Coordinates of C-alpha atoms in Angstrom, one line a residue:
Chain A
X1072 CA 53.6 -56.6 75.5
X1073 CA 53.4 -58.2 72.3
X1074 CA 56.3 -60.8 71.0
X1075 CA 58.0 -58.0 68.9
X1076 CA 58.3 -55.7 72.0
X1077 CA 59.6 -58.6 74.5
X1078 CA 62.0 -59.7 71.1
X1079 CA 63.1 -56.0 71.1
X1080 CA 63.7 -55.9 74.9
X1081 CA 65.5 -59.1 75.2
X1082 CA 68.0 -57.8 72.2
X1083 CA 68.4 -54.5 74.1
X1084 CA 68.9 -56.7 77.3
X1085 CA 71.5 -58.8 75.6
X1086 CA 73.1 -55.8 74.1
X1087 CA 73.5 -54.2 77.4
X1088 CA 75.0 -57.6 79.0
X1089 CA 77.5 -57.4 76.6
X1090 CA 78.9 -53.2 77.0
X1091 CA 78.7 -54.8 80.9
X1092 CA 81.4 -57.7 79.9
X1093 CA 83.2 -55.0 77.8
X1094 CA 83.1 -52.7 80.8
X1095 CA 83.9 -55.3 83.2
X1096 CA 87.0 -56.5 80.7
X1097 CA 88.4 -53.1 80.4
X1098 CA 88.3 -52.5 84.2
X1099 CA 90.2 -55.8 85.4
X1100 CA 93.1 -55.1 82.4
X1101 CA 93.7 -51.9 83.8
X1102 CA 94.4 -53.5 87.4
X1103 CA 91.9 -51.9 89.3
X1104 CA 93.3 -48.5 89.0
X1105 CA 91.7 -45.2 88.2
X1106 CA 91.3 -44.8 84.6
X1107 CA 88.3 -42.2 84.6
X1108 CA 87.2 -43.1 81.0
X1109 CA 86.7 -46.8 82.2
X1110 CA 84.8 -45.6 85.2
X1111 CA 82.7 -43.1 83.4
X1112 CA 81.9 -45.8 80.5
X1113 CA 80.9 -48.6 83.3
X1114 CA 78.5 -45.3 85.2
X1115 CA 76.5 -44.9 81.9
X1116 CA 76.2 -48.3 81.0
X1117 CA 74.8 -48.7 84.4
X1118 CA 72.7 -46.0 83.8
X1119 CA 71.5 -47.4 80.7
X1120 CA 70.2 -50.3 82.6
X1121 CA 68.2 -48.5 84.5
X1122 CA 66.5 -46.0 81.8
X1123 CA 65.6 -49.1 79.8
X1124 CA 64.3 -50.6 82.8
X1125 CA 62.2 -47.8 83.7
X1126 CA 61.1 -47.6 79.9
X1127 CA 60.4 -51.2 79.8
X1128 CA 57.9 -50.9 83.1
X1129 CA 56.3 -48.1 81.5
X1130 CA 55.4 -50.2 78.1
X1131 CA 54.3 -53.1 80.3
X1132 CA 52.2 -50.8 82.2
X1133 CA 50.7 -49.5 78.7
X1134 CA 50.0 -46.2 77.3
X1135 CA 48.7 -44.1 80.3
X1136 CA 52.2 -45.0 82.0
X1137 CA 54.5 -44.0 79.1
X1138 CA 52.7 -40.3 78.9
X1139 CA 53.4 -39.9 82.6
X1140 CA 56.8 -41.3 82.3
X1141 CA 57.3 -38.4 79.7
X1142 CA 55.6 -35.9 81.5
X1143 CA 58.2 -36.4 84.4
X1144 CA 61.1 -36.5 81.8
X1145 CA 60.0 -33.2 80.6
X1146 CA 59.6 -31.6 84.2
X1147 CA 63.2 -33.0 84.8
X1148 CA 64.6 -31.7 81.4
X1149 CA 62.5 -27.8 81.8
X1150 CA 63.2 -27.8 85.5
X1151 CA 67.5 -28.2 84.2
X1152 CA 66.7 -25.7 81.3
X1153 CA 65.3 -23.2 83.6
X1154 CA 67.8 -23.7 86.4
X1155 CA 70.4 -22.4 83.9
X1156 CA 69.1 -19.6 82.2
X1157 CA 68.8 -16.7 84.4
X1158 CA 65.3 -14.7 85.4
X1159 CA 64.6 -12.0 87.1
X1160 CA 62.0 -11.8 90.1
X1161 CA 59.0 -10.4 87.9
X1162 CA 59.5 -13.7 85.8
X1163 CA 57.9 -15.9 88.4
X1164 CA 54.4 -15.7 86.9
X1165 CA 55.6 -16.8 84.0
X1166 CA 57.9 -19.8 85.4
X1167 CA 55.0 -20.9 87.6
X1168 CA 52.6 -21.0 84.6
X1169 CA 55.4 -23.1 82.8
X1170 CA 55.8 -25.8 85.5
X1171 CA 52.0 -25.7 87.0
X1172 CA 49.9 -25.0 83.8
X1173 CA 51.4 -25.4 80.5
X1174 CA 53.3 -28.6 81.3
X1175 CA 50.4 -30.3 82.5
X1176 CA 47.9 -29.4 80.4
X1177 CA 50.3 -30.5 77.0
X1178 CA 50.5 -33.6 78.4
X1179 CA 46.9 -33.6 79.1
X1180 CA 46.0 -33.1 75.5
X1181 CA 48.3 -35.5 74.0
X1182 CA 46.7 -38.0 76.5
X1183 CA 43.1 -37.2 75.3
X1184 CA 44.7 -37.3 71.8
X1185 CA 43.4 -33.7 70.6
X1186 CA 46.1 -33.2 67.9
X1187 CA 44.7 -29.7 66.9
X1188 CA 45.5 -28.4 70.0
X1189 CA 48.7 -30.2 71.0
X1190 CA 50.5 -29.3 68.1
X1191 CA 49.6 -25.3 68.4
X1192 CA 49.6 -25.0 72.3
X1193 CA 52.8 -23.9 73.0
X1194 CA 54.2 -22.5 69.8
X1195 CA 50.9 -20.2 69.7
X1196 CA 48.8 -19.4 72.7
X1197 CA 51.5 -20.4 75.3
X1198 CA 54.1 -17.9 72.7
X1199 CA 51.4 -15.1 73.6
X1200 CA 50.8 -15.8 77.1
X1201 CA 54.3 -15.8 78.3
X1202 CA 55.3 -12.2 77.3
X1203 CA 51.6 -11.0 78.7
X1204 CA 52.6 -12.1 81.8
X1205 CA 55.7 -11.2 82.0
X1206 CA 55.1 -7.5 81.1
X1207 CA 52.1 -7.4 83.9
X1208 CA 55.2 -7.6 86.2
X1209 CA 56.3 -4.1 84.9
X1210 CA 59.9 -5.0 84.7
X1211 CA 61.5 -4.3 81.2
X1212 CA 65.1 -5.1 81.7
X1213 CA 65.9 -7.5 78.9
X1214 CA 62.5 -8.1 78.4
X1215 CA 62.7 -10.0 75.2
X1216 CA 65.8 -12.1 76.2
X1217 CA 64.0 -13.2 79.1
X1218 CA 60.2 -13.7 77.5
X1219 CA 62.5 -15.8 74.9
X1220 CA 64.3 -18.3 77.7
X1221 CA 61.2 -19.4 79.1
X1222 CA 59.5 -19.9 75.5
X1223 CA 62.4 -22.1 74.3
X1224 CA 62.7 -24.4 77.5
X1225 CA 59.2 -25.1 77.1
X1226 CA 59.6 -25.7 73.1
X1227 CA 62.5 -27.8 73.9
X1228 CA 62.0 -29.7 77.2
X1229 CA 58.0 -29.8 77.0
X1230 CA 56.7 -29.6 73.2
X1231 CA 59.6 -31.5 71.5
X1232 CA 59.4 -34.4 74.1
X1233 CA 55.6 -34.6 74.2
X1234 CA 56.5 -35.6 70.7
X1235 CA 57.6 -39.0 71.8
X1236 CA 54.1 -40.2 73.3
X1237 CA 52.3 -38.3 71.1
X1238 CA 53.2 -41.0 68.4
X1239 CA 50.7 -43.0 70.7
X1240 CA 47.9 -40.5 69.4
X1241 CA 48.5 -41.9 65.6
X1242 CA 46.3 -44.2 63.7
X1243 CA 48.3 -46.2 61.3
X1244 CA 46.4 -48.5 58.9
X1245 CA 47.9 -52.1 59.5
X1246 CA 49.5 -51.0 62.5
X1247 CA 47.0 -50.9 65.1
X1248 CA 47.7 -51.5 68.8
X1249 CA 51.3 -51.4 67.9
X1250 CA 52.4 -47.3 68.4
X1251 CA 54.4 -48.0 71.4
X1252 CA 56.7 -49.9 69.1
X1253 CA 57.2 -46.6 66.9
X1254 CA 58.3 -44.8 70.6
X1255 CA 60.7 -47.5 70.9
X1256 CA 62.2 -47.4 67.4
X1257 CA 62.7 -43.6 67.7
X1258 CA 64.1 -43.6 71.2
X1259 CA 66.4 -46.8 70.3
X1260 CA 68.0 -45.6 66.7
X1261 CA 68.5 -41.6 68.4
X1262 CA 70.2 -42.8 71.7
X1263 CA 72.1 -45.8 69.4
X1264 CA 73.4 -43.3 67.2
X1265 CA 74.7 -41.0 70.4
X1266 CA 76.4 -44.2 72.0
X1267 CA 77.9 -45.4 68.8
X1268 CA 79.4 -41.7 68.2
X1269 CA 80.8 -41.8 71.0
X1270 CA 82.3 -45.1 71.0
X1271 CA 83.5 -44.4 67.1
X1272 CA 85.2 -40.9 68.5
X1273 CA 86.7 -42.8 71.4
X1274 CA 88.7 -45.5 69.0
X1275 CA 89.1 -43.7 65.9
X1276 CA 88.1 -40.1 66.3
X1277 CA 90.8 -37.5 65.2
X1278 CA 89.2 -34.2 63.6
X1279 CA 87.1 -32.3 65.9
X1280 CA 84.0 -31.3 64.1
X1281 CA 83.2 -28.1 66.0
X1282 CA 85.9 -27.6 68.3
X1283 CA 84.2 -24.6 70.2
X1284 CA 81.1 -26.2 71.1
X1285 CA 81.6 -29.9 72.2
X1286 CA 85.1 -30.8 72.2
X1287 CA 84.4 -34.5 72.4
X1288 CA 82.5 -34.3 68.5
X1289 CA 84.5 -35.6 66.0
X1290 CA 83.7 -36.2 62.0
X1291 CA 84.9 -39.9 62.5
X1292 CA 82.6 -40.4 65.3
X1293 CA 80.1 -38.6 63.7
X1294 CA 80.2 -40.6 60.3
X1295 CA 80.6 -43.9 62.0
X1296 CA 78.2 -43.3 64.8
X1297 CA 75.5 -42.2 62.4
X1298 CA 76.0 -44.9 59.5
X1299 CA 75.9 -47.7 62.2
X1300 CA 72.6 -46.6 64.0
X1301 CA 71.3 -46.0 60.9
X1302 CA 72.0 -49.5 59.3
X1303 CA 70.3 -50.6 62.9
X1304 CA 67.5 -48.3 62.2
X1305 CA 66.7 -50.0 58.6
X1306 CA 67.3 -53.4 60.0
X1307 CA 64.6 -53.0 62.6
X1308 CA 62.2 -52.0 59.8
X1309 CA 60.0 -55.2 60.8
X1310 CA 58.8 -53.5 64.4
X1311 CA 57.5 -50.2 62.0
X1312 CA 55.2 -49.8 59.5
X1313 CA 58.4 -48.6 57.3
X1314 CA 59.6 -50.9 54.5
X1315 CA 63.7 -51.6 54.6
X1316 CA 64.5 -48.4 52.4
X1317 CA 61.8 -46.4 54.2
X1318 CA 63.5 -47.1 57.7
X1319 CA 66.8 -46.3 56.7
X1320 CA 66.1 -43.4 55.1
X1321 CA 64.0 -42.1 58.2
X1322 CA 66.8 -43.6 60.7
X1323 CA 68.8 -41.4 58.7
X1324 CA 67.0 -37.9 59.4
X1325 CA 66.4 -38.8 63.1
X1326 CA 70.3 -39.2 63.5
X1327 CA 71.2 -36.1 61.6
X1328 CA 68.4 -34.0 63.6
X1329 CA 69.6 -35.8 66.7
X1330 CA 73.6 -34.8 65.9
X1331 CA 72.4 -31.1 65.5
X1332 CA 70.3 -31.2 68.2
X1333 CA 73.3 -32.3 70.4
X1334 CA 75.6 -29.4 68.7
X1335 CA 72.5 -26.8 69.9
X1336 CA 72.0 -27.8 73.3
X1337 CA 76.4 -27.8 73.5
X1338 CA 75.9 -24.1 72.5
X1339 CA 73.6 -23.2 75.2
X1340 CA 75.8 -25.1 77.6
X1341 CA 78.9 -23.4 76.9
X1342 CA 76.8 -19.9 76.8
X1343 CA 76.3 -20.6 80.1
X1344 CA 79.7 -21.9 81.5
X1345 CA 78.5 -25.3 82.5
X1346 CA 79.4 -28.7 81.2
X1347 CA 76.2 -30.8 82.0
X1348 CA 72.9 -29.7 82.4
X1349 CA 72.3 -31.8 85.3
X1350 CA 73.5 -34.2 87.6
X1351 CA 70.5 -36.6 87.8
X1352 CA 72.0 -39.5 85.8
X1353 CA 75.5 -40.9 86.9
X1354 CA 78.1 -41.1 84.1
X1355 CA 75.8 -38.9 81.6
X1356 CA 74.8 -35.7 83.5
X1357 CA 71.5 -34.5 83.5
X1358 CA 68.4 -35.6 81.6
X1359 CA 68.9 -32.8 79.0
X1360 CA 72.1 -34.3 78.1
X1361 CA 70.8 -37.8 77.6
X1362 CA 67.8 -36.5 75.7
X1363 CA 69.0 -33.4 73.7
X1364 CA 69.0 -35.5 70.1
X1365 CA 65.5 -37.0 71.0
X1366 CA 64.3 -33.3 71.7
X1367 CA 65.3 -32.4 68.0
X1368 CA 64.5 -35.8 66.4
X1369 CA 60.8 -36.0 68.1
X1370 CA 58.6 -33.6 66.2
X1371 CA 60.0 -34.2 62.9
X1372 CA 59.7 -37.9 63.1
X1373 CA 56.0 -37.4 64.3
X1374 CA 55.4 -34.9 61.4
X1375 CA 57.0 -37.6 58.7
X1376 CA 55.1 -40.2 60.0
X1377 CA 51.6 -38.8 60.4
X1378 CA 52.0 -36.7 56.9
X1379 CA 52.8 -39.9 55.3
X1380 CA 51.3 -43.0 57.0
X1381 CA 48.8 -42.1 59.3
Chain B
X1203 CA 57.6 -39.1 117.3
X1204 CA 55.7 -36.6 115.6
X1205 CA 58.5 -34.2 115.3
X1206 CA 60.6 -36.7 113.7
X1207 CA 57.9 -37.4 111.2
X1208 CA 57.6 -33.5 111.1
X1209 CA 61.4 -33.2 110.2
X1210 CA 61.3 -35.9 107.7
X1211 CA 58.4 -34.5 106.1
X1212 CA 59.6 -30.9 105.7
X1213 CA 63.2 -32.2 104.8
X1214 CA 62.0 -34.7 102.3
X1215 CA 60.1 -31.9 100.8
X1216 CA 63.0 -29.7 100.8
X1217 CA 65.0 -32.0 99.0
X1218 CA 62.4 -33.0 96.0
X1219 CA 61.3 -29.5 95.4
X1220 CA 65.2 -28.3 94.8
X1221 CA 66.8 -31.4 93.8
X1222 CA 69.0 -30.3 96.7
X1223 CA 72.7 -31.5 96.1
X1224 CA 75.0 -31.2 98.8
X1225 CA 78.4 -30.5 97.7
X1226 CA 81.5 -31.0 100.3
X1227 CA 84.1 -28.9 98.7
X1228 CA 86.4 -28.2 101.5
X1229 CA 85.4 -30.3 104.1
X1230 CA 83.7 -33.6 104.6
X1231 CA 80.5 -34.5 106.4
X1232 CA 81.9 -35.7 109.5
X1233 CA 80.4 -34.8 113.2
X1234 CA 83.1 -32.5 114.0
X1235 CA 81.7 -29.3 116.2
X1236 CA 80.9 -26.5 113.5
X1237 CA 79.7 -23.3 113.2
X1238 CA 77.7 -23.2 109.2
X1239 CA 77.5 -19.4 108.3
X1240 CA 75.8 -19.1 104.8
X1241 CA 74.5 -16.5 102.9
X1242 CA 70.8 -15.7 103.3
X1243 CA 68.3 -15.2 100.5
X1244 CA 64.9 -16.8 101.4
X1245 CA 63.2 -18.1 104.6
X1246 CA 63.9 -21.6 103.4
X1247 CA 67.9 -21.4 103.9
X1248 CA 68.1 -22.9 106.8
X1249 CA 65.6 -25.6 106.1
X1250 CA 67.7 -26.5 102.9
X1251 CA 71.3 -26.6 104.7
X1252 CA 69.6 -28.3 107.6
X1253 CA 68.1 -30.8 105.0
X1254 CA 71.7 -31.1 103.0
X1255 CA 73.5 -32.6 106.0
X1256 CA 73.2 -36.3 106.6
X1257 CA 70.8 -37.4 109.3
X1258 CA 73.5 -38.2 112.0
X1259 CA 74.8 -34.4 112.0
X1260 CA 71.7 -33.0 111.5
X1261 CA 70.4 -34.5 115.0
X1262 CA 73.3 -32.1 116.4
X1263 CA 72.9 -29.0 114.0
X1264 CA 71.0 -26.2 115.4
X1265 CA 69.8 -23.2 113.5
X1266 CA 70.0 -19.8 114.6
X1267 CA 66.8 -17.3 114.3
X1268 CA 64.9 -14.6 115.3
X1269 CA 62.5 -15.0 118.4
X1270 CA 60.3 -12.0 116.9
X1271 CA 59.8 -14.2 113.9
X1272 CA 59.6 -17.8 115.2
X1273 CA 57.5 -16.9 118.2
X1274 CA 54.6 -15.0 116.8
X1275 CA 52.0 -18.4 116.3
X1276 CA 52.1 -21.6 118.2
X1277 CA 52.9 -23.6 114.7
X1278 CA 55.8 -21.5 113.9
X1279 CA 57.0 -21.9 117.9
X1280 CA 56.4 -25.8 117.3
X1281 CA 58.5 -26.1 114.1
X1282 CA 61.3 -24.2 115.3
X1283 CA 61.6 -25.6 118.7
X1284 CA 60.2 -29.0 118.3
X1285 CA 61.4 -29.9 114.7
X1286 CA 64.4 -28.0 114.1
X1287 CA 65.7 -27.7 117.8
X1288 CA 66.6 -24.1 117.2
X1289 CA 68.8 -21.4 118.8
X1290 CA 66.1 -18.3 119.4
X1291 CA 68.1 -15.2 119.6
X1292 CA 66.6 -11.8 120.8
X1293 CA 67.2 -9.3 117.7
X1294 CA 65.3 -6.7 119.7
X1295 CA 67.8 -6.4 122.5
X1296 CA 64.6 -6.3 124.7
X1297 CA 67.2 -6.8 128.0
X1298 CA 70.1 -4.3 127.0
X1299 CA 72.0 -5.9 130.0
X1300 CA 71.8 -9.8 128.5
X1301 CA 74.8 -10.9 125.8
X1302 CA 72.6 -11.8 122.5
X1303 CA 75.0 -14.1 121.9
X1304 CA 74.4 -16.3 125.0
X1305 CA 71.9 -18.7 123.8
X1306 CA 74.2 -20.0 121.0
X1307 CA 77.5 -20.0 123.2
X1308 CA 75.1 -22.3 125.8
X1309 CA 74.0 -24.3 122.5
X1310 CA 78.0 -24.8 121.5
X1311 CA 78.7 -25.8 125.2
X1312 CA 76.5 -28.7 125.1
X1313 CA 78.6 -30.0 121.8
X1314 CA 75.7 -29.2 119.1
X1315 CA 76.7 -27.1 115.9
X1316 CA 74.9 -24.2 114.8
X1317 CA 73.3 -22.7 111.4
X1318 CA 74.0 -18.9 111.3
X1319 CA 73.4 -16.1 108.8
X1320 CA 76.2 -13.2 109.5
X1321 CA 74.4 -10.9 107.0
X1322 CA 71.4 -10.6 109.8
X1323 CA 68.7 -10.1 107.5
X1324 CA 67.4 -11.5 104.6
X1325 CA 69.3 -10.3 101.0
X1326 CA 67.4 -9.9 97.9
X1327 CA 70.3 -8.4 95.9
X1328 CA 72.8 -10.2 94.6
X1329 CA 76.3 -11.3 96.9
X1330 CA 76.5 -10.6 100.4
X1331 CA 75.5 -7.6 102.7
X1332 CA 78.3 -6.8 105.3
X1333 CA 78.6 -9.4 108.2
X1334 CA 77.5 -8.6 111.6
X1335 CA 80.0 -9.0 114.2
X1336 CA 78.7 -12.3 115.8
X1337 CA 80.6 -14.9 113.8
X1338 CA 83.7 -13.1 115.1
X1339 CA 83.0 -13.1 119.0
X1340 CA 81.6 -16.8 118.5
X1341 CA 84.6 -17.3 116.8
X1342 CA 86.6 -15.9 119.7
X1343 CA 85.0 -17.6 122.5
X1344 CA 85.0 -21.2 121.2
X1345 CA 88.5 -21.0 118.8
X1346 CA 88.0 -24.9 118.6
X1347 CA 85.2 -25.0 116.8
X1348 CA 85.4 -24.7 113.1
X1349 CA 83.9 -22.3 111.3
X1350 CA 82.4 -23.5 108.0
X1351 CA 81.2 -21.3 104.6
X1352 CA 77.9 -22.6 103.0
X1353 CA 76.9 -21.3 99.8
X1354 CA 73.0 -21.5 99.0
X1355 CA 72.5 -21.5 95.4
X1356 CA 69.4 -20.5 93.5
X1357 CA 66.6 -21.0 96.6
X1358 CA 65.9 -17.0 96.5
X1359 CA 64.6 -18.3 92.8
X1360 CA 62.3 -21.0 94.1
X1361 CA 60.7 -19.1 97.0
X1362 CA 61.1 -15.4 96.0
X1363 CA 59.7 -12.8 98.4
X1364 CA 55.9 -12.6 98.8
X1365 CA 54.9 -15.4 96.9
X1366 CA 53.3 -18.3 98.1
X1367 CA 53.6 -21.2 95.3
X1368 CA 57.6 -22.4 95.3
X1369 CA 59.3 -23.1 92.1
X1370 CA 60.7 -26.6 91.6
X1371 CA 64.4 -25.2 90.3
X1372 CA 67.1 -26.7 91.3
X1373 CA 69.8 -25.7 94.5
X1374 CA 72.7 -26.6 95.6
X1375 CA 74.6 -26.3 98.7
X1376 CA 78.1 -25.9 98.6
X1377 CA 80.4 -26.4 101.8
X1378 CA 84.0 -24.6 102.1
X1379 CA 87.0 -25.0 103.5
X1380 CA 86.6 -24.3 107.3
X1381 CA 88.4 -21.1 108.7
X1382 CA 89.9 -19.8 112.1
X1383 CA 90.8 -16.2 113.5
X1384 CA 94.1 -15.8 113.6
X1385 CA 96.3 -14.6 116.1
X1386 CA 95.3 -10.8 116.9
X1387 CA 93.3 -10.8 113.7
X1388 CA 90.7 -7.4 113.8
X1389 CA 87.4 -8.0 113.6
X1390 CA 87.1 -6.3 110.4
X1391 CA 89.7 -8.1 108.6
X1392 CA 88.2 -11.3 109.8
X1393 CA 84.7 -10.8 108.8
X1394 CA 86.2 -9.2 105.2
X1395 CA 88.1 -12.8 104.9
X1396 CA 85.3 -14.9 105.9
X1397 CA 82.9 -12.6 103.4
X1398 CA 85.3 -13.5 100.6
X1399 CA 85.5 -17.2 101.6
X1400 CA 81.8 -17.4 101.4
X1401 CA 81.6 -15.5 98.4
X1402 CA 84.5 -17.7 96.2
X1403 CA 81.9 -20.8 96.8
X1404 CA 78.6 -19.0 94.7
X1405 CA 78.9 -21.3 91.5
X1406 CA 80.1 -19.5 88.2
X1407 CA 77.9 -21.2 86.0
X1408 CA 74.4 -19.3 87.2
X1409 CA 75.0 -16.0 87.1
X1410 CA 72.2 -13.7 87.7
X1411 CA 70.6 -11.6 84.8
X1412 CA 71.6 -8.5 87.4
X1413 CA 75.4 -9.5 87.0
X1414 CA 76.2 -10.1 83.2
X1415 CA 78.5 -12.5 82.2
X1416 CA 80.5 -10.2 79.8
X1417 CA 80.6 -7.0 82.2
X1418 CA 79.0 -4.2 80.2
X1419 CA 81.7 -1.2 79.5
X1420 CA 80.6 1.4 82.4
X1421 CA 83.6 3.3 80.9
X1422 CA 82.4 6.7 78.7
X1423 CA 83.8 6.4 75.0
X1424 CA 87.2 8.3 74.8
X1425 CA 86.4 11.9 74.0
X1426 CA 87.2 12.0 69.9
X1427 CA 90.1 14.7 69.8
X1428 CA 89.8 17.9 69.0
X1429 CA 90.5 18.4 65.4

C-alpha cells in the first residue's frame, strides 16, 4: 500500500472511532434504556468497522484479492436478489447458469482485463442465453417476467458491481499503479453519501421525498447528504486523477446515481413486501441494502473515467 | 469420531449453501422434549432443520425417515443410522400386526426429540398436503411432549426434484408456538389446527409465482344487461 492509501484508511479509521464515540455517548445518555435508533446506529457503526477492515485487508493483499472480494460481494448480492424474486422449477437451468457460469466468467474476464468482453458479456451474450435456457424447459407461464428477473439480477448484482474492480483494468497516464485509490474514492464517496443522508435525515428530516418507496428518505437528508459527500469527494481529489472541480462534479454525479439506485431497489423490495434484502450485515440488512447505491454509480463512474482519462 | 465429522461436514455444508436462518418465533431453542413437525418439499428438509438446531439440541433430536428409502445402500444406512441417529419407520407395513409408530414411541421413551413430516411424502406444489394421523396419535400417547410446527422456506428451490447441483439460494427455518391436543379434541380438528399453525409460519415475502401476490380475478365479468 502506498502512503496515500494508508493515509486514507487512517482517516476512515479516525472517522469511525469518532462515530463509535458518539454512539457510546448517546447510549450512555439514554441511561442504558432500550433505544432502537441508538442500538441500530451502534450496530451499523460496528458493521462499518468490519466492512472497512475487510476492504483494507483486500487492498493490502493486492488486485487479485480485490477482484475475489467483489466476486463474493456479487455472489451474496445475486443470492439475495434471486431469493426474493420468485422463479419456477423450469428456471433451474437459467439460475444454475447465473451462479455457476456467468458470475465466475464475468470476474475472470475482469481478471484478465478483457474490456471488449466483460463490458458486453452479460448485456449481450447472457441476455440471449438466458431466455434460450428458459425456453428449453418448455414452460411458458410468465415467460417474459421470469427471463427478465434473472437477467435483471445478473445486471445489478454481477454486471454493475463488477465495474468496481473493473476500475483496476484502466490505464490512466500519470496514475499508474494507483487504481486501487479510484475504488477507494468511489466506494467512500457513495457510501458516505448514504451515511450522511441518513444522519441529515435523522437530524433535520421533515419532508418525505418518496413516501411510497422509502419512508426514511427525506428532502433535507437528500440535499444535506449529497452536498456534504460531494464536498468530501472534492476535497479528496488528490487521491484521484481528477482536479478539484472535476472531482466535485463526478462526486455529485455518483451521489445522485447512488440516491436513485437506492430508490429503485427500494421499489423492488416494497413490491416483494420486504423491508431488507437480507440479514447478513447487522444493522444494515443484506448485502444489496448496503450496495444499492454503488450498483448504480459504479458502471457510469467507470465509463466516465474511461472515456475522459484512460 | 467419523460420525461426528460427517455430521459437522453435512450441517456446515447445508448452512453455507442456504445461509440457513433459524427464526425462533413461537418458542426458544431450549432442551425441552419436542416433536418438530415440518413441511416436506425436498430430501434436504430434515438435514436443514437438524442443522438449524443448536448443537446440544441436535444431539438429542432424531429425524424420522422411511426405511424403504434409507436402507437401500450401505452409504444411506450409515448416514441415517450413524450420522443422524434417525428413527426408521416401515412405511410399507410389511408386518400388519406391528404398530408403525412404535419406533417413534420408543425414541420418545428415552427422552429424545423427533423431527417428523406429517404430510407423509414430499409435496412438490405450494402449501401443504393433508396431514397423516401419526402426529395426533403421538400427541395422545405423550401429552408431555411439545408439538412444535416448523416451516422450512425455499429449500425446494435450492434442491429441485431431479437436479443434482443445488442452487445457493437463501432458506429460513421458522419455529412456531408449541401445540397441545385439547381435551377430547378429535383427530380431524387437531390435524386441521396443526396444519393451519404450520401454514401460518410461511413467510409472506416469498410467495411463489404459482400464487400471485395480487390474486387474479377468477369470477367472470358480470353479464351485460340486456338492452
